[in-house]
CSV table of C-alpha atoms in Angstrom, one decimal:
chain,number,residue,atom,x,y,z
J,257,MET,CA,0.0,0.0,0.0
J,258,LYS,CA,1.5,3.3,-1.1
J,259,LYS,CA,2.3,6.1,1.4
J,260,ILE,CA,0.5,9.3,0.9
J,261,THR,CA,0.2,12.8,2.4
J,262,ILE,CA,-3.0,13.6,4.2
J,263,ALA,CA,-4.0,17.3,4.6
J,264,ILE,CA,-6.8,18.1,7.0
J,265,ASP,CA,-7.9,21.7,7.1
J,266,GLY,CA,-10.8,23.5,8.7
J,267,HIS,CA,-12.3,25.9,11.2
J,268,SER,CA,-11.2,26.1,14.8
J,269,SER,CA,-12.5,23.6,17.4
J,270,CYS,CA,-14.1,21.3,14.8
J,271,GLY,CA,-12.1,18.2,15.9
J,272,LYS,CA,-9.4,18.3,13.2
J,273,SER,CA,-6.6,17.4,15.6
J,274,THR,CA,-8.4,14.5,17.3
J,275,MET,CA,-9.4,13.1,13.9
J,276,ALA,CA,-5.9,13.5,12.5
J,277,LYS,CA,-4.3,11.9,15.6
J,278,ASP,CA,-6.6,8.9,15.5
J,279,LEU,CA,-6.1,8.3,11.8
J,280,ALA,CA,-2.3,8.6,12.1
J,281,ARG,CA,-2.2,6.1,15.0
J,282,ARG,CA,-4.5,3.7,13.1
J,283,VAL,CA,-2.5,3.7,9.9
J,284,GLY,CA,1.0,4.1,11.4
J,285,TYR,CA,1.6,7.6,9.9
J,286,ILE,CA,3.4,10.5,11.5
J,287,TYR,CA,1.1,13.2,12.9
J,288,VAL,CA,1.9,16.9,12.9
J,289,ASP,CA,-0.4,19.3,14.7
J,290,THR,CA,0.4,22.6,12.9
J,291,GLY,CA,-2.2,24.4,15.1
J,292,ALA,CA,-0.1,23.5,18.1
J,293,MET,CA,2.9,25.1,16.5
J,294,TYR,CA,1.1,28.5,16.1
J,295,ARG,CA,-0.3,28.1,19.6
J,296,SER,CA,3.2,27.6,20.9
J,297,VAL,CA,4.4,30.7,19.3
J,298,THR,CA,1.4,32.5,20.8
J,299,LEU,CA,2.2,31.2,24.3
J,300,TYR,CA,5.8,32.4,23.9
J,301,ALA,CA,4.6,35.8,22.8
J,302,LEU,CA,2.2,36.1,25.8
J,303,ARG,CA,5.0,35.1,28.2
J,304,HIS,CA,7.4,37.6,26.7
J,305,HIS,CA,4.8,40.4,26.5
J,306,LEU,CA,4.9,40.6,22.7
J,307,PHE,CA,1.3,41.8,22.3
J,308,ASN,CA,0.5,45.5,22.2
J,309,ASP,CA,-2.3,47.0,24.4
J,310,ASP,CA,-4.8,46.8,21.5
J,311,GLY,CA,-4.1,43.1,21.0
J,312,SER,CA,-1.9,43.4,18.0
J,313,VAL,CA,1.4,41.7,17.7
J,314,ASN,CA,4.7,43.5,18.4
J,315,THR,CA,6.1,42.1,15.2
J,316,ALA,CA,9.5,43.8,15.4
J,317,ALA,CA,10.2,42.2,18.8
J,318,LEU,CA,8.8,38.8,17.8
J,319,GLN,CA,10.9,38.7,14.6
J,320,GLN,CA,14.0,39.3,16.7
J,321,GLN,CA,13.1,36.4,19.0
J,322,MET,CA,11.8,33.8,16.4
J,323,ALA,CA,15.2,32.1,16.4
J,324,ASP,CA,14.7,31.4,20.2
J,325,ILE,CA,11.4,29.6,19.6
J,326,HIS,CA,11.9,25.8,19.2
J,327,ILE,CA,8.9,23.6,18.8
J,328,SER,CA,9.0,19.8,18.8
J,329,PHE,CA,6.7,16.9,19.3
J,330,ARG,CA,7.3,13.9,21.6
J,331,LEU,CA,5.2,10.7,21.9
J,332,ASN,CA,3.3,10.4,25.1
J,333,ALA,CA,3.6,6.8,26.2
J,334,GLU,CA,0.4,7.0,28.2
J,335,THR,CA,-1.9,8.5,25.6
J,336,GLY,CA,-0.1,7.1,22.5
J,337,ARG,CA,-0.3,10.6,21.0
J,338,PRO,CA,2.4,13.3,20.5
J,339,ASP,CA,2.6,16.2,23.0
J,340,THR,CA,3.8,19.6,22.0
J,341,TYR,CA,7.1,21.0,23.5
J,342,LEU,CA,8.2,24.6,23.5
J,343,ASN,CA,11.9,25.1,24.2
J,344,GLY,CA,12.0,21.7,25.9
J,345,GLU,CA,8.9,22.3,28.1
J,346,CYS,CA,5.7,20.3,27.6
J,347,VAL,CA,3.0,22.8,26.8
J,348,GLU,CA,0.3,20.5,25.5
J,349,GLN,CA,-2.3,21.7,28.0
J,350,LEU,CA,-1.1,25.3,28.3
J,351,ILE,CA,-1.6,26.0,24.6
J,352,ARG,CA,-5.2,24.9,24.8
J,353,SER,CA,-6.3,27.7,27.2
J,354,ILE,CA,-8.8,30.3,26.2
J,355,GLU,CA,-6.1,33.0,26.6
J,356,VAL,CA,-4.0,31.4,23.9
J,357,SER,CA,-7.0,30.7,21.7
J,358,SER,CA,-7.9,34.4,21.9
J,359,HIS,CA,-4.5,35.5,20.7
J,360,VAL,CA,-3.4,32.8,18.2
J,361,SER,CA,-5.1,34.2,15.1
J,362,PRO,CA,-3.1,37.5,15.0
J,363,ILE,CA,0.1,35.5,15.5
J,364,ALA,CA,-0.9,33.1,12.6
J,365,ALA,CA,-1.5,36.1,10.4
J,366,VAL,CA,2.1,37.3,10.7
J,367,PRO,CA,3.9,36.5,7.4
J,368,PHE,CA,7.4,35.7,8.8
J,369,VAL,CA,5.8,33.4,11.4
J,370,ARG,CA,3.9,31.5,8.7
J,371,THR,CA,7.0,31.3,6.5
J,372,ALA,CA,9.1,29.8,9.3
J,373,LEU,CA,6.5,27.3,10.4
J,374,VAL,CA,5.5,26.2,6.9
J,375,ALA,CA,9.2,25.5,6.1
J,376,GLN,CA,9.3,23.3,9.2
J,377,GLN,CA,6.1,21.5,8.3
J,378,GLN,CA,7.2,20.8,4.8
J,379,LEU,CA,10.4,19.3,6.1
J,380,MET,CA,8.4,17.1,8.5
J,381,GLY,CA,6.3,15.7,5.7
J,382,ARG,CA,8.8,15.4,2.8
J,383,ASP,CA,8.9,11.6,2.9
J,384,LYS,CA,5.0,11.2,2.9
J,385,GLY,CA,3.3,8.9,5.4
J,386,VAL,CA,2.2,11.9,7.3
J,387,VAL,CA,-1.1,13.4,8.6
J,388,MET,CA,-1.1,17.1,9.1
J,389,ASP,CA,-3.9,19.4,10.2
J,390,GLY,CA,-4.2,23.1,10.2
J,391,ARG,CA,-5.6,26.0,8.2
J,392,ASP,CA,-3.5,26.0,5.0
J,393,ILE,CA,-2.1,22.4,4.7
J,394,GLY,CA,-4.0,21.5,1.5
J,395,THR,CA,-3.6,25.0,-0.1
J,396,VAL,CA,-0.1,26.1,0.9
J,397,VAL,CA,2.0,23.5,2.8
J,398,PHE,CA,1.1,20.5,0.7
J,399,PRO,CA,-0.9,21.6,-2.3
J,400,ASP,CA,-0.1,18.2,-4.0
J,401,ALA,CA,-1.4,16.1,-1.0
J,402,GLU,CA,-3.1,12.9,-2.3
J,403,LEU,CA,-5.9,13.3,0.3
J,404,LYS,CA,-7.3,16.6,1.4
J,405,ILE,CA,-10.2,17.0,3.9
J,406,PHE,CA,-11.9,20.3,4.8
J,407,VAL,CA,-13.7,20.0,8.1
J,408,THR,CA,-16.4,22.3,9.5
J,409,ALA,CA,-19.2,22.4,11.9
J,410,SER,CA,-21.6,25.2,13.1
J,411,ALA,CA,-20.0,27.8,15.4
J,412,GLU,CA,-22.4,26.9,18.2
J,413,VAL,CA,-21.5,23.2,18.0
J,414,ARG,CA,-17.7,24.0,18.0
J,415,ALA,CA,-18.1,26.3,21.0
J,416,ARG,CA,-20.0,23.7,22.9
J,417,ARG,CA,-17.3,21.1,22.2
J,418,ARG,CA,-14.6,23.5,23.3
J,419,TYR,CA,-16.5,24.4,26.5
J,420,ASP,CA,-17.0,20.7,27.3
J,421,GLU,CA,-13.3,19.9,26.7
J,422,LEU,CA,-12.1,22.7,29.0
J,423,GLN,CA,-14.6,21.6,31.7
J,424,GLN,CA,-13.4,18.1,31.6
J,425,LYS,CA,-9.8,19.4,32.1
J,426,GLY,CA,-10.9,21.5,35.1
J,427,MET,CA,-10.0,24.7,33.3
J,428,PRO,CA,-12.2,27.9,33.5
J,429,ALA,CA,-14.7,28.2,30.7
J,430,ASP,CA,-17.6,30.5,29.7
J,431,TYR,CA,-19.7,29.3,26.7
J,432,ALA,CA,-20.5,32.9,25.6
J,433,ASP,CA,-16.9,33.9,25.6
J,434,ILE,CA,-15.9,30.7,23.7
J,435,LEU,CA,-18.6,31.2,21.1
J,436,LYS,CA,-17.4,34.8,20.5
J,437,ASN,CA,-13.8,33.6,20.2
J,438,VAL,CA,-14.8,30.9,17.7
J,439,GLN,CA,-16.6,33.5,15.6
J,440,GLU,CA,-13.8,36.0,15.7
J,441,ARG,CA,-11.2,33.4,14.8
J,442,ASP,CA,-13.3,32.3,11.8
J,443,TYR,CA,-13.4,35.8,10.5
J,444,ILE,CA,-9.7,36.5,11.1
J,445,ASP,CA,-8.6,33.2,9.7
J,446,SER,CA,-10.7,33.6,6.6
J,447,HIS,CA,-9.8,37.2,5.9
J,448,ARG,CA,-6.1,37.4,6.7
J,449,GLU,CA,-3.8,38.5,3.9
J,450,VAL,CA,-1.4,35.6,4.1
J,451,SER,CA,-2.7,32.0,3.5
J,452,PRO,CA,-6.3,32.6,4.4
J,453,LEU,CA,-8.4,29.7,5.5
J,454,ARG,CA,-10.3,28.3,2.5
J,455,GLN,CA,-11.3,24.9,1.1
J,456,ALA,CA,-8.9,23.6,-1.5
J,457,ASP,CA,-10.6,23.0,-4.9
J,458,ASP,CA,-9.9,19.2,-4.6
J,459,ALA,CA,-10.6,18.8,-0.9
J,460,LEU,CA,-13.5,16.7,0.4
J,461,LEU,CA,-15.9,18.5,2.6
J,462,LEU,CA,-16.8,17.0,6.0
J,463,ASP,CA,-19.4,18.7,8.1
J,464,ASN,CA,-19.2,16.8,11.4
J,465,SER,CA,-21.8,18.9,13.3
J,466,HIS,CA,-24.0,15.9,13.9
J,467,MET,CA,-21.4,13.1,13.7
J,468,THR,CA,-19.9,11.0,16.6
J,469,ILE,CA,-16.1,10.7,16.7
J,470,ASP,CA,-16.5,7.0,15.7
J,471,GLU,CA,-18.6,8.0,12.7
J,472,GLN,CA,-16.1,10.6,11.4
J,473,ASN,CA,-13.2,8.3,12.0
J,474,GLU,CA,-14.8,5.6,9.9
J,475,TRP,CA,-15.6,8.1,7.2
J,476,LEU,CA,-12.0,9.3,7.1
J,477,MET,CA,-10.7,5.7,7.1
J,478,GLN,CA,-12.8,4.9,4.1
J,479,ARG,CA,-11.4,7.9,2.2
J,480,PHE,CA,-7.9,6.9,3.2
J,481,THR,CA,-8.4,3.4,1.9
J,482,GLU,CA,-9.8,4.7,-1.4
J,483,ARG,CA,-6.8,6.9,-2.0
J,484,THR,CA,-4.1,4.4,-1.0
J,485,ARG,CA,-5.5,1.6,-3.2
J,486,SER,CA,-6.2,3.7,-6.3
């Protein structure tokens, strides 16, 4: 069975990462969470006070410090999934906070940030056998990917999922704030000048608003089987 590149794009909080992780583990592929990479840069920027009072990014200061930002993934033996590390520190939980979620879109819109991370992502997937999820995987990072999926769900459904996830982790959460954040991120991600979120022309659309995790995993596995056997 031939190895392929799988690009999963879509809106925030629609379950892309969970779906991609499960598929990668099931078929023995490498998984790369590109959203976690942008979230890690965001966490670094928050910690180093690289946001202006109006919420915009101090791009001059961030550009000077980009060389100091090192992101890696290490397999968690207990979960069987990769955790995200920022400069050697496991930040898998910290980057999922509402504070990071509220600041990640402006970071992701910075051209030099995208250039740096896209180069890393392309290097990670050069030998195929990779599942990568994000906002521009099928349009920019791997435009020639053999399987492209664009995932979406209603903003209300995505906000509820995010709220439930934070509640389960014992983290503070307010549904109204999360819904507002989801809607704001949708707008910013779709309207940014560099690599805006959009469905690739050859991507398959998956609206998982009313699907269980098992149902979407089976749907994705069927698409994978079709592409690797063709």
